[in-house]
PDB file of C-alpha atoms in Angstrom:
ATOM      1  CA  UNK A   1       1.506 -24.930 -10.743  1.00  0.00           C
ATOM      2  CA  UNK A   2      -0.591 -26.158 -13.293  1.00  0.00           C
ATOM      3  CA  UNK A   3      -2.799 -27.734 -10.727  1.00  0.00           C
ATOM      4  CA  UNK A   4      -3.448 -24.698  -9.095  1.00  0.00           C
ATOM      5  CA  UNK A   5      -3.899 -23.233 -12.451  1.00  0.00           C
ATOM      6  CA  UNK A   6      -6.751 -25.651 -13.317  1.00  0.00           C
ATOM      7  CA  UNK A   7      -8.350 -25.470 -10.053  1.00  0.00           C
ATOM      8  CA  UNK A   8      -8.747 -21.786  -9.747  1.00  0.00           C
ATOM      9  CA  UNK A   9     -10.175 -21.914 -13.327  1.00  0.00           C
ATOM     10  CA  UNK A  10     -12.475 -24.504 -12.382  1.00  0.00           C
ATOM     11  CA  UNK A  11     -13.369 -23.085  -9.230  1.00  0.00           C
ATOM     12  CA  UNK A  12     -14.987 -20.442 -10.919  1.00  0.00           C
ATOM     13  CA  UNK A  13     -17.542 -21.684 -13.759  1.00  0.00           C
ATOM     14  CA  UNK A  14     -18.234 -24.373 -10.508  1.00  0.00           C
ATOM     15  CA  UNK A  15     -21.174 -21.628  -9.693  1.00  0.00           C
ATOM     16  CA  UNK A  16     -23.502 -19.450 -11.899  1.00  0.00           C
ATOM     17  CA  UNK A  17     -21.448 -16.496 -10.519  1.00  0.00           C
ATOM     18  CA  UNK A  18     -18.533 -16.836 -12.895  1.00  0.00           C
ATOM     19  CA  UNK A  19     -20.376 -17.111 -15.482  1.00  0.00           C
ATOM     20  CA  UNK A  20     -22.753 -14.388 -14.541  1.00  0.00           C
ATOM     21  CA  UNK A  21     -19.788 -12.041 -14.318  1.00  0.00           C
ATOM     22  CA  UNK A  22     -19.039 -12.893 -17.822  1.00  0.00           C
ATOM     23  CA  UNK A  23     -22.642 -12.141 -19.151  1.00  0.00           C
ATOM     24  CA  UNK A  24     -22.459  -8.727 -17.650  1.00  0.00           C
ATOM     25  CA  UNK A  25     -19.254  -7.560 -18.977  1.00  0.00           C
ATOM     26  CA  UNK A  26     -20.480  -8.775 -22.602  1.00  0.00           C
ATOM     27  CA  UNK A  27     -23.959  -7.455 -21.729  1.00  0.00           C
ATOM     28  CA  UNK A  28     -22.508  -3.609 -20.688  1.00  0.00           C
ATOM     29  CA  UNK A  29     -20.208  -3.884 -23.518  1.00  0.00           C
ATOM     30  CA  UNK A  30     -22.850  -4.406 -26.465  1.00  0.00           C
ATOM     31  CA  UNK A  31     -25.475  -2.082 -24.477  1.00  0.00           C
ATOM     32  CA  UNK A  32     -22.607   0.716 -24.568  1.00  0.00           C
ATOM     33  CA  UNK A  33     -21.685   0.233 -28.176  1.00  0.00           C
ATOM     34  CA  UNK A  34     -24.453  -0.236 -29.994  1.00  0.00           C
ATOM     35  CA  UNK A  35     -27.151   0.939 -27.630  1.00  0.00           C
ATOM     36  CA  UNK A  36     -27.065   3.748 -25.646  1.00  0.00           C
ATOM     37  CA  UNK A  37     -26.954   6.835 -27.470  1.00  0.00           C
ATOM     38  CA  UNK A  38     -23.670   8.877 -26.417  1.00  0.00           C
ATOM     39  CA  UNK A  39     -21.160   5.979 -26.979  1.00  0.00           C
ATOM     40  CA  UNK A  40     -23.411   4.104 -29.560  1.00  0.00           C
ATOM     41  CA  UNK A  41     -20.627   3.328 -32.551  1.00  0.00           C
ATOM     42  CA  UNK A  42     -23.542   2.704 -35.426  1.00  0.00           C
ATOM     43  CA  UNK A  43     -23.871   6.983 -35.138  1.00  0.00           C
ATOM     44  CA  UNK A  44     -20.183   7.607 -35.605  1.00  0.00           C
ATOM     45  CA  UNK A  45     -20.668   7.398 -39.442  1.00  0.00           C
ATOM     46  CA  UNK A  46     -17.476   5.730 -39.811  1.00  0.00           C
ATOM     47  CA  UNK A  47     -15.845   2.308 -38.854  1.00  0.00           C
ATOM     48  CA  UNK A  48     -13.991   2.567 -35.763  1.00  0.00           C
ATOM     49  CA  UNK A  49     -13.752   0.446 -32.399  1.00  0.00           C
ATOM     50  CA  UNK A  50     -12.425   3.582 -30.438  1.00  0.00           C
ATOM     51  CA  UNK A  51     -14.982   4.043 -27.742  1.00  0.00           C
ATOM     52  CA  UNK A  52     -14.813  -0.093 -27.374  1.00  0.00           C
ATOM     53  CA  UNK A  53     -11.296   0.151 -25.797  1.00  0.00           C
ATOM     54  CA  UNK A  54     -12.204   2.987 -24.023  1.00  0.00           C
ATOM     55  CA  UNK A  55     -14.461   1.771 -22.030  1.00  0.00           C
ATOM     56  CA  UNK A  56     -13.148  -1.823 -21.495  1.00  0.00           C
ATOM     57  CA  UNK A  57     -10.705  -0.887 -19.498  1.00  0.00           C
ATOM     58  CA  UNK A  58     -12.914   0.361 -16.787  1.00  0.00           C
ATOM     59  CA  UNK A  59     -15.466  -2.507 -16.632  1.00  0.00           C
ATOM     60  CA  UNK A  60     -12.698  -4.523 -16.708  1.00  0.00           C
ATOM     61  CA  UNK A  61     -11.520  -2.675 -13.203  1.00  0.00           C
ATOM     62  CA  UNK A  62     -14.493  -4.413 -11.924  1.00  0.00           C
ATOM     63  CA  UNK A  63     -15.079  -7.678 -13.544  1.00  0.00           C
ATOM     64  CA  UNK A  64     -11.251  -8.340 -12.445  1.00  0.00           C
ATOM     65  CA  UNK A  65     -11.335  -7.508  -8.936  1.00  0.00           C
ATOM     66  CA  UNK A  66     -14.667  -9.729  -8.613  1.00  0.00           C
ATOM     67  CA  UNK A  67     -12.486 -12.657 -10.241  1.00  0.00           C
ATOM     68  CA  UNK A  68      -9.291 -12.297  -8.063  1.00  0.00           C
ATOM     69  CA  UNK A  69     -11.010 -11.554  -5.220  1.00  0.00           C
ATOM     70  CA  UNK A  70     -11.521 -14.889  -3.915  1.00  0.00           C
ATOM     71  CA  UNK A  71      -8.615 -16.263  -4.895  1.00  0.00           C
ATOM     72  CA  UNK A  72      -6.378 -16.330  -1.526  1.00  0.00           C
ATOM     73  CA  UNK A  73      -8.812 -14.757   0.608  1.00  0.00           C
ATOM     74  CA  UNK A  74     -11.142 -17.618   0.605  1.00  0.00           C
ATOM     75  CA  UNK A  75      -7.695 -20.227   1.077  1.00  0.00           C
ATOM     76  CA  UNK A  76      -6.867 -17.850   4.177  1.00  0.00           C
ATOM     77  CA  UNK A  77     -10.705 -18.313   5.378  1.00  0.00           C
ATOM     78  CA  UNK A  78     -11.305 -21.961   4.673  1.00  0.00           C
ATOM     79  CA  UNK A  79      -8.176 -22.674   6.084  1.00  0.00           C
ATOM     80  CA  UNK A  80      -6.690 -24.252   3.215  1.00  0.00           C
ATOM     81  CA  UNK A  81      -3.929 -22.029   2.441  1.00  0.00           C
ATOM     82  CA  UNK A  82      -2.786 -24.670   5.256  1.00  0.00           C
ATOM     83  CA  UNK A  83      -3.219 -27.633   3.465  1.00  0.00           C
ATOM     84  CA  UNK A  84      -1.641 -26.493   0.317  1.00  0.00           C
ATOM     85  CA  UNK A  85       1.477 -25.460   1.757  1.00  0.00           C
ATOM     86  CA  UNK A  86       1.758 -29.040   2.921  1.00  0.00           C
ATOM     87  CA  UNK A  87       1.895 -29.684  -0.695  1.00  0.00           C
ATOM     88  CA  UNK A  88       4.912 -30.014  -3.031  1.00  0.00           C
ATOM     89  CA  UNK A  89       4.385 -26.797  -4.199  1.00  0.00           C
ATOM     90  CA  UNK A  90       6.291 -23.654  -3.568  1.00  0.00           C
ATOM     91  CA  UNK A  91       5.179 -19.886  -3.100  1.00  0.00           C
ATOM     92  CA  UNK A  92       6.108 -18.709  -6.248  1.00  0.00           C
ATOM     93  CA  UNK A  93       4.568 -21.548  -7.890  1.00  0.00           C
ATOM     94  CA  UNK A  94       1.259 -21.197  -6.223  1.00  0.00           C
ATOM     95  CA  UNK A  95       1.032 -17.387  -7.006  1.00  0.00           C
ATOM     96  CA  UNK A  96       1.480 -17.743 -10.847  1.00  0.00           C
ATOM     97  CA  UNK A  97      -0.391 -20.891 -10.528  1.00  0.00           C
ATOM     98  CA  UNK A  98      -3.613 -18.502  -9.288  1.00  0.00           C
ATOM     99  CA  UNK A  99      -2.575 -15.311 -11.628  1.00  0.00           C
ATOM    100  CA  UNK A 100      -2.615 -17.880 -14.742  1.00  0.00           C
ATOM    101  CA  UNK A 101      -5.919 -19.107 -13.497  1.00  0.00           C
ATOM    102  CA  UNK A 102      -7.678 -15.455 -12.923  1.00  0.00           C
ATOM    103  CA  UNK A 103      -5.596 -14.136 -16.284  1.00  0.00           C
ATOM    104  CA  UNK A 104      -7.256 -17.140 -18.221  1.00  0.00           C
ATOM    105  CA  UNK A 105     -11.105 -16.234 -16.999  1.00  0.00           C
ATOM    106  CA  UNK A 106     -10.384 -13.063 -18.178  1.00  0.00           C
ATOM    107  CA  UNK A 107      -9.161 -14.380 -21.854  1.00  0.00           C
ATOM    108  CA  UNK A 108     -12.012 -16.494 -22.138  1.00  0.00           C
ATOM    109  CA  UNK A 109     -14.602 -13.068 -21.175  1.00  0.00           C
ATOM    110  CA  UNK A 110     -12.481 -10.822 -24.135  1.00  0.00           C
ATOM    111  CA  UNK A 111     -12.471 -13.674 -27.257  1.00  0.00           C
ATOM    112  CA  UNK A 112     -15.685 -13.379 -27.615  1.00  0.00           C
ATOM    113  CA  UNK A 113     -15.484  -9.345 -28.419  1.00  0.00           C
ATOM    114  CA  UNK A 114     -13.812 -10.222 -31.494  1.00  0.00           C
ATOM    115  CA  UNK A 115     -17.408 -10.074 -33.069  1.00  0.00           C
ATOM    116  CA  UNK A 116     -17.349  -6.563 -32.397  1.00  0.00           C
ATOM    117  CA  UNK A 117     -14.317  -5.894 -34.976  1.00  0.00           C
ATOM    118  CA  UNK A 118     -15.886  -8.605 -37.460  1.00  0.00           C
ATOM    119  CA  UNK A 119     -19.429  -7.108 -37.704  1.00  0.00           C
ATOM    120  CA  UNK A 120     -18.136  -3.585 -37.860  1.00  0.00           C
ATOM    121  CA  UNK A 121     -16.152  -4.478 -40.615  1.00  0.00           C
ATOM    122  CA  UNK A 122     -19.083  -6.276 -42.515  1.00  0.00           C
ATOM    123  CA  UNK A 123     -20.976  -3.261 -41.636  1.00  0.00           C
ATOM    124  CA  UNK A 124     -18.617  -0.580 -42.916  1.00  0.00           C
ATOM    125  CA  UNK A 125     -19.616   1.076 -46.253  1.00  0.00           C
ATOM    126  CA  UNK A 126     -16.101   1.660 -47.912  1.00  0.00           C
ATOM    127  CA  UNK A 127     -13.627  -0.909 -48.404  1.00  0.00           C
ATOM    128  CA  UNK A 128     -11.121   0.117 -45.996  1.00  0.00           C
ATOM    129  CA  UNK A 129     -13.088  -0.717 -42.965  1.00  0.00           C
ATOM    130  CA  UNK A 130     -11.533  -0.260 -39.766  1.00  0.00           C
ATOM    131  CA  UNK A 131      -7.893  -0.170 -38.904  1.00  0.00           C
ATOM    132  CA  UNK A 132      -7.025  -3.907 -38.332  1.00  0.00           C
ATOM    133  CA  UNK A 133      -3.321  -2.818 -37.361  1.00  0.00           C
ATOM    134  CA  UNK A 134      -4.477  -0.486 -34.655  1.00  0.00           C
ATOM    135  CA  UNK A 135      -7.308  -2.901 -33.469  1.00  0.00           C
ATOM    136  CA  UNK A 136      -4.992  -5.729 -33.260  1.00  0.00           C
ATOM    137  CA  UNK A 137      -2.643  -3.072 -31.177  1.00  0.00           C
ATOM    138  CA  UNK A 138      -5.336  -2.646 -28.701  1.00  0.00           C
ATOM    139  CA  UNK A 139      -6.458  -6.243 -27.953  1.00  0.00           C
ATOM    140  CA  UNK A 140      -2.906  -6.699 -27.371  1.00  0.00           C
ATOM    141  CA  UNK A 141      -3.218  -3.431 -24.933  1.00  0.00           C
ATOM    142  CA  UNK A 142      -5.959  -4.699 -23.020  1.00  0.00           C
ATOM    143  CA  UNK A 143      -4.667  -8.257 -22.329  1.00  0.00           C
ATOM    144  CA  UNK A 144      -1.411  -6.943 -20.639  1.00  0.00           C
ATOM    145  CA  UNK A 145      -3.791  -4.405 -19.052  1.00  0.00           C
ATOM    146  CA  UNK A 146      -5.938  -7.212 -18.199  1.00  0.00           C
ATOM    147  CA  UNK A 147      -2.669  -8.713 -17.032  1.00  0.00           C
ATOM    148  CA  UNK A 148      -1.713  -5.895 -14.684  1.00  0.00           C
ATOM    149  CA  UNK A 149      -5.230  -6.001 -13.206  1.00  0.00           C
ATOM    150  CA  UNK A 150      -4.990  -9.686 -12.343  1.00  0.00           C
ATOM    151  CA  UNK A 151      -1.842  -9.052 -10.804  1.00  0.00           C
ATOM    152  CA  UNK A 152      -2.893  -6.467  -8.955  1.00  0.00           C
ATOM    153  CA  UNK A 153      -6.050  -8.473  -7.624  1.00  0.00           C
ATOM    154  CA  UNK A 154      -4.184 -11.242  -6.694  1.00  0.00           C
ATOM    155  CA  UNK A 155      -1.641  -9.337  -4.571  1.00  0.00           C
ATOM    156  CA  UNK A 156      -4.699  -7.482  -2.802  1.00  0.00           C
ATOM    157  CA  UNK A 157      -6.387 -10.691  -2.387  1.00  0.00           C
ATOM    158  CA  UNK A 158      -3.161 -12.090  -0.126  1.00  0.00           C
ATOM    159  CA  UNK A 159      -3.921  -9.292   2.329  1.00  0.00           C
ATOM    160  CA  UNK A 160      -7.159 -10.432   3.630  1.00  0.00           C
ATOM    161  CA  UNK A 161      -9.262 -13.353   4.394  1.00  0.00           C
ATOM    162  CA  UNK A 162     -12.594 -10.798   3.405  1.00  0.00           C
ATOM    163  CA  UNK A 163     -12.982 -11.108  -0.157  1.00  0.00           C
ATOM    164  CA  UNK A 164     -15.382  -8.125   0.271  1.00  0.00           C
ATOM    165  CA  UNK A 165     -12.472  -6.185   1.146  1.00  0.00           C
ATOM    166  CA  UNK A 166     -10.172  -7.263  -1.096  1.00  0.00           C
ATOM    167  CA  UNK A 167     -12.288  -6.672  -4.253  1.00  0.00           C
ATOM    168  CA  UNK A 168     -12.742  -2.684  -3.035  1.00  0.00           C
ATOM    169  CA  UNK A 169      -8.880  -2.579  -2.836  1.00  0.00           C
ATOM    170  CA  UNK A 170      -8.422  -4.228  -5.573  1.00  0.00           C
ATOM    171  CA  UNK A 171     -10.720  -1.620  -7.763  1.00  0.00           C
ATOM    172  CA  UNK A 172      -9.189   1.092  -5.576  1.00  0.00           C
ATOM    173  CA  UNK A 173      -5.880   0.277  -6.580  1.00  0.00           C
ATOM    174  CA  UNK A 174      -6.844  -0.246 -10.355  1.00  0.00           C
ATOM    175  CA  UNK A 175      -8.308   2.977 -10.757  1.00  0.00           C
ATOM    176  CA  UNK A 176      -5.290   4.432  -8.931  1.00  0.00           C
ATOM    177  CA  UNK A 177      -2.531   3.219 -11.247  1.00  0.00           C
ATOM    178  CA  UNK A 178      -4.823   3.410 -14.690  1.00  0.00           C
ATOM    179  CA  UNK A 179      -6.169   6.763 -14.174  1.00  0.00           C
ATOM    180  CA  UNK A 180      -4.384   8.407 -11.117  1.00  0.00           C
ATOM    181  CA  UNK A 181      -1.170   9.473 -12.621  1.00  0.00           C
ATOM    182  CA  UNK A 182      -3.365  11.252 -15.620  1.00  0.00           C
ATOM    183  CA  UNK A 183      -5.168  13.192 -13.576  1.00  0.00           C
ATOM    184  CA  UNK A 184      -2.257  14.188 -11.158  1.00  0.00           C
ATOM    185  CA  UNK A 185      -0.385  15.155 -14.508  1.00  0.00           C
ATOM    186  CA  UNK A 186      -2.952  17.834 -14.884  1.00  0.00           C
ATOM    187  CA  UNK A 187      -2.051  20.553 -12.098  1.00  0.00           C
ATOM    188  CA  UNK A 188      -0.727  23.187 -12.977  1.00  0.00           C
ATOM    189  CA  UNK A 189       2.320  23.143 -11.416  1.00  0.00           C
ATOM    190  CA  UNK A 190       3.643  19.894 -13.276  1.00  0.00           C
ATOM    191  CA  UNK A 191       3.307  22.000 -16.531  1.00  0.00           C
ATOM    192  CA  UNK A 192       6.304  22.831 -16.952  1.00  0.00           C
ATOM    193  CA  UNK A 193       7.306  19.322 -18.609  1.00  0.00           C
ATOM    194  CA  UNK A 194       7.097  17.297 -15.418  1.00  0.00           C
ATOM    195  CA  UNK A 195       3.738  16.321 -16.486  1.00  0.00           C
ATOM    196  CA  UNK A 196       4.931  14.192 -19.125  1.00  0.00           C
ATOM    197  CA  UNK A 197       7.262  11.945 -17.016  1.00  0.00           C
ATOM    198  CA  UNK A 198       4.399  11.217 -14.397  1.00  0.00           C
ATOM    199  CA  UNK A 199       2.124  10.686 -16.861  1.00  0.00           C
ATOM    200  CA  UNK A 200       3.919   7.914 -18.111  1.00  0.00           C
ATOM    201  CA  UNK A 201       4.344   6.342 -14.532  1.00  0.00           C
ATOM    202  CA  UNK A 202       0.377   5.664 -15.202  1.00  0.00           C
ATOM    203  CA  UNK A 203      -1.214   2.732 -16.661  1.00  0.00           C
ATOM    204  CA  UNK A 204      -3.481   4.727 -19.200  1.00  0.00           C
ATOM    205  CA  UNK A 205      -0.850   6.460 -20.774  1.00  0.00           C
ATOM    206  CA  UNK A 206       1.013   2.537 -22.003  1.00  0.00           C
ATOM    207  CA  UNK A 207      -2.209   0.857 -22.570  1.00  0.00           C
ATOM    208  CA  UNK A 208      -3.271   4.135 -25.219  1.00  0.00           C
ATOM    209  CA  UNK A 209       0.135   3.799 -26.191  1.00  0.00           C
ATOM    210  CA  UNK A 210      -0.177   0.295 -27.760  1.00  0.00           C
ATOM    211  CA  UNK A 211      -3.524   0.727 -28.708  1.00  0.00           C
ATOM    212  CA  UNK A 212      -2.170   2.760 -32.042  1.00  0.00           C
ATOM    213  CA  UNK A 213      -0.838   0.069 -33.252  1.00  0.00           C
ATOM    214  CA  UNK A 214       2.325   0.499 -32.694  1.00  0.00           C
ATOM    215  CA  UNK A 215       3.734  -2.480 -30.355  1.00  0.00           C
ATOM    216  CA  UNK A 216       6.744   0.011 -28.381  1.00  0.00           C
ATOM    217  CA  UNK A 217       9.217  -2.837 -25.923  1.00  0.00           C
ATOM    218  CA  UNK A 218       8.807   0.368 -23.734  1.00  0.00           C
ATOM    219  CA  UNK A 219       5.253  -0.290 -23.091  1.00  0.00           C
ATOM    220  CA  UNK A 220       5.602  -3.886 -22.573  1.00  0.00           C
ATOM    221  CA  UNK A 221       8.651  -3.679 -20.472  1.00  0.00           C
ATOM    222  CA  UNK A 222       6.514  -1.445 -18.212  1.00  0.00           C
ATOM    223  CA  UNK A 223       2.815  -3.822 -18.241  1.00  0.00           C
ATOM    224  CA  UNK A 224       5.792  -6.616 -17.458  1.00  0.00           C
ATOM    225  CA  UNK A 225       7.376  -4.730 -14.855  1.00  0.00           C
ATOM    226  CA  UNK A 226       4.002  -4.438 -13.112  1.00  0.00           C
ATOM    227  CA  UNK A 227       3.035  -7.543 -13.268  1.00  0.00           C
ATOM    228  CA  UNK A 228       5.872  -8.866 -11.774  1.00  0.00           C
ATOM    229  CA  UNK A 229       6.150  -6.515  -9.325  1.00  0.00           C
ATOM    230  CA  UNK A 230       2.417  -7.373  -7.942  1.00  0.00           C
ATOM    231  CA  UNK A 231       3.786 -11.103  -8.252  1.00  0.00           C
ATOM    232  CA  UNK A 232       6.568 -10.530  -5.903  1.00  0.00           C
ATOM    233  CA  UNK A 233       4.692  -8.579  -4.074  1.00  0.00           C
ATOM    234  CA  UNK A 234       2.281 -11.249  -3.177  1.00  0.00           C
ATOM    235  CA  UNK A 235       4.674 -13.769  -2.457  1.00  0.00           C
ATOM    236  CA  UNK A 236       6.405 -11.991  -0.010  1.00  0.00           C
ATOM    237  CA  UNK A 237       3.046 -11.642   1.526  1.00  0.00           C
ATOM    238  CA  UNK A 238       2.403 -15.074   1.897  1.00  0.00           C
ATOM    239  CA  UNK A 239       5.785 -15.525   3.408  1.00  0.00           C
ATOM    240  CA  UNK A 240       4.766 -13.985   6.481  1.00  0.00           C
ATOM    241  CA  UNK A 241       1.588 -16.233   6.587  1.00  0.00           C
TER     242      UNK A 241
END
């Protein structure tokens, strides 16, 4: 499993594309935050990462899909999804093999965001400086978000030998479970208190959940629950392979 692990991370900083993909999620995160007016944090006139974790989340449901894409899709092309089943390796282990592999690219893209919380405190004028409690809440928010996505990638990716197509469903599907359930919330006729129960069936409404700082078993029982369900999900896929 570990094997696989290595290879998939490998596999992608073999080519300038991985690390490319890397450079542009930094790049759109600084330009957002401390560029471009409307989101620019340095205007807020107080210490806060807010608008940071709002918008990872949805370049992340693009840098992900672009990682995971590849990941059986190219096997199923190459024809080597032939060669490793020959190996003494099962399903299971290849799945969480890849999904450790993809989940670990994505790591290595968010540690270096934690100059974002360490110049903004430097930068704050009072001594409080931001709320480390409900920063630390959200990191912790976006990797099992980040989590989730892989998952979801990675299952997507098992349908396909098009990695093309696989990335759109992937960031279909994404945008789907994270923002989806909000927005159906919203009609009218779920007003009534319905609205409340499928709003939680939604990614957004977990992942805002931990990001006040307040780590709920709720919320990771669902991220969890995802995850494995995507993981499942794929290998039953690659049983009918």
């Amino acid at each position: 499993m570990w094997s696989v692990c290595k290879k998939e991370f490998r596999q992608f900083f073999s080519s300038l594309t991985g690390y490319i993909a890397i450079v542009v999620f930094l790049l759109l995160n600084g330009l957002f935050l401390f560029v471009f007016p409307d989101t620019n944090i340095l205007d807020y006139g107080f210490a806060t990462l807010d608008k940071f974790f709002e918008l990872a989340p949805w370049i992340l449901l693009l840098l992900i899909p672009a990682i995971t894409m590849r990941s059986f899709a190219d096997e199923f092309k190459g024809g080597t999804f032939e060669i490793l089943q020959t190996k003494p390796l099962s399903r299971w282990q290849l799945v969480v093999g890849k999904y450790f592999g993809a989940l670990g690219v994505v790591i290595i893209a968010l540690i270096p965001t934690i100059i974002y919380p360490i110049s903004v405190q430097q930068l704050a004028a009072t001594g409080g400086g931001i709320d480390m409690g409900g920063t630390i809440g959200s990191y912790v928010g976006l990797v099992f978000l980040a989590g989730v996505f892989v998952a979801i990638g990675i299952a997507c990716s098992s349908f396909t030998n098009n990695a093309v197509v696989a990335f759109i469903a992937a960031a279909f599907l994404c945008f789907v479970l994270y923002s989806g359930f909000n927005a159906i919330s919203r009609i009218p006729a779920l007003q009534s208190g319905a609205d409340y129960y499928v709003e939680m069936l939604g990614i957004d409404f977990h992942y805002r959940s931990v990001s006040r700082g307040v780590v709920d078993s709720r919320d990771i029982i669902y991220f969890l629950s995802i995850i494995l369900f995507f993981l499942i999900f794929t290998n039953r896929n690659l049983l009918k392979r």
